[in-house]
CSV table of C-alpha atoms in Angstrom, one decimal:
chain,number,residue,atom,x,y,z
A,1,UNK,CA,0.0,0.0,0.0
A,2,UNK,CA,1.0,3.1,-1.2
A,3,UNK,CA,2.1,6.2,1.1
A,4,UNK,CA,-0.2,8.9,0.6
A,5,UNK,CA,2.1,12.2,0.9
A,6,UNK,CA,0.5,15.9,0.7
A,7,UNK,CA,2.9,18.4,-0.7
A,8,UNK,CA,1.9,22.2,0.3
A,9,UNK,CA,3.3,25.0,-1.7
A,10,UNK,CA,1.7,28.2,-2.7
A,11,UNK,CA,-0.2,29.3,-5.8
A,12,UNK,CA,2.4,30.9,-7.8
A,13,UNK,CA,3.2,31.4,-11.7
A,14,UNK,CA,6.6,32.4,-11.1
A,15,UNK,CA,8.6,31.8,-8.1
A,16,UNK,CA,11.6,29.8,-7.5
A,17,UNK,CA,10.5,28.5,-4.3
A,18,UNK,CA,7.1,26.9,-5.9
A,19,UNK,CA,9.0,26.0,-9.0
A,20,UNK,CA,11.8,24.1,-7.1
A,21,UNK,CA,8.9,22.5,-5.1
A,22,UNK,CA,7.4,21.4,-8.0
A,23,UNK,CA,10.4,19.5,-9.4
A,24,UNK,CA,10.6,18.0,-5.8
A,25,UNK,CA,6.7,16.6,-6.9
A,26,UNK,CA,7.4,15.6,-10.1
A,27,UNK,CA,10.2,13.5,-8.5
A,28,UNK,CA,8.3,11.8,-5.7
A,29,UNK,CA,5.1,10.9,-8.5
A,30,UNK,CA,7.8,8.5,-10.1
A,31,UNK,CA,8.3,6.6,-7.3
A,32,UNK,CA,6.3,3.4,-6.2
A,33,UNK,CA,6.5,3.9,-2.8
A,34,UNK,CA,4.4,7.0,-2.6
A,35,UNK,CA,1.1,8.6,-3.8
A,36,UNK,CA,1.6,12.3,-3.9
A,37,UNK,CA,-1.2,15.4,-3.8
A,38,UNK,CA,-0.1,18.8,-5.2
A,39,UNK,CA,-1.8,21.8,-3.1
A,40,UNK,CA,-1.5,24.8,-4.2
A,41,UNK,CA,-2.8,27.4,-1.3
A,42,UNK,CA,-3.1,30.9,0.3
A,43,UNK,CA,-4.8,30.3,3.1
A,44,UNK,CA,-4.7,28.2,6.4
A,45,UNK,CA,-8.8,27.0,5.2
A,46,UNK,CA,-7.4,26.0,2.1
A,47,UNK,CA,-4.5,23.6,3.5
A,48,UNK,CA,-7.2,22.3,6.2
A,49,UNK,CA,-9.3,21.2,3.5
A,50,UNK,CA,-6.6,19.7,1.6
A,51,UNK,CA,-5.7,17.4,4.8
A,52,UNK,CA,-9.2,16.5,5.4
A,53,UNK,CA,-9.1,15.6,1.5
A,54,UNK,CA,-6.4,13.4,1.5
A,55,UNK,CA,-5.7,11.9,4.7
A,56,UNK,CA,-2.1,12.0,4.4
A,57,UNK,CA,0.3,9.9,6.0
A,58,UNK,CA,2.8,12.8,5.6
A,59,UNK,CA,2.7,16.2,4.7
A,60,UNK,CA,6.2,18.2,2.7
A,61,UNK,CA,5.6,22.0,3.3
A,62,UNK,CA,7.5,23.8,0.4
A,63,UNK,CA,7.9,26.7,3.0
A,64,UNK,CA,8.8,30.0,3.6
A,65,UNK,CA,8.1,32.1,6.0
A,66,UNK,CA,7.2,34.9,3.5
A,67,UNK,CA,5.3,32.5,1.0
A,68,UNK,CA,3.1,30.7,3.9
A,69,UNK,CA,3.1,33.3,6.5
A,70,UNK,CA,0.5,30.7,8.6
């Protein structure tokens, strides 16, 4: 059974931080071992809903403190 992971980052077009988060994703989707969810938020609501959503057995935060101030 597969590893359910959320990955938090931040809805961006362009920012390195998302971006290098992203590649981080794309990454973990090739592996067996895991099942990965891509949320892209702005709010503390938003990533509560995502976790309700998935049920994850682990959550990455792409974080910075300016990016996800919560």
């Amino acid at each position: 059974m597969k590893k359910k992971i959320l990955f938090i980052s931040r809805k961006a077009e362009r920012c390195g931080v998302a971006d290098y988060g992203g590649r981080v994703n794309a990454a973990l989707q090739k592996s067996e071992l895991f099942e990965t969810h891509w949320a892209e938020i702005e709010t503390a609501e938003e990533y509560v809903n995502w976790f309700n959503k998935v049920n994850p057995d682990l959550v990455l935060y792409n974080y910075y403190p300016i990016i996800l101030p919560f």
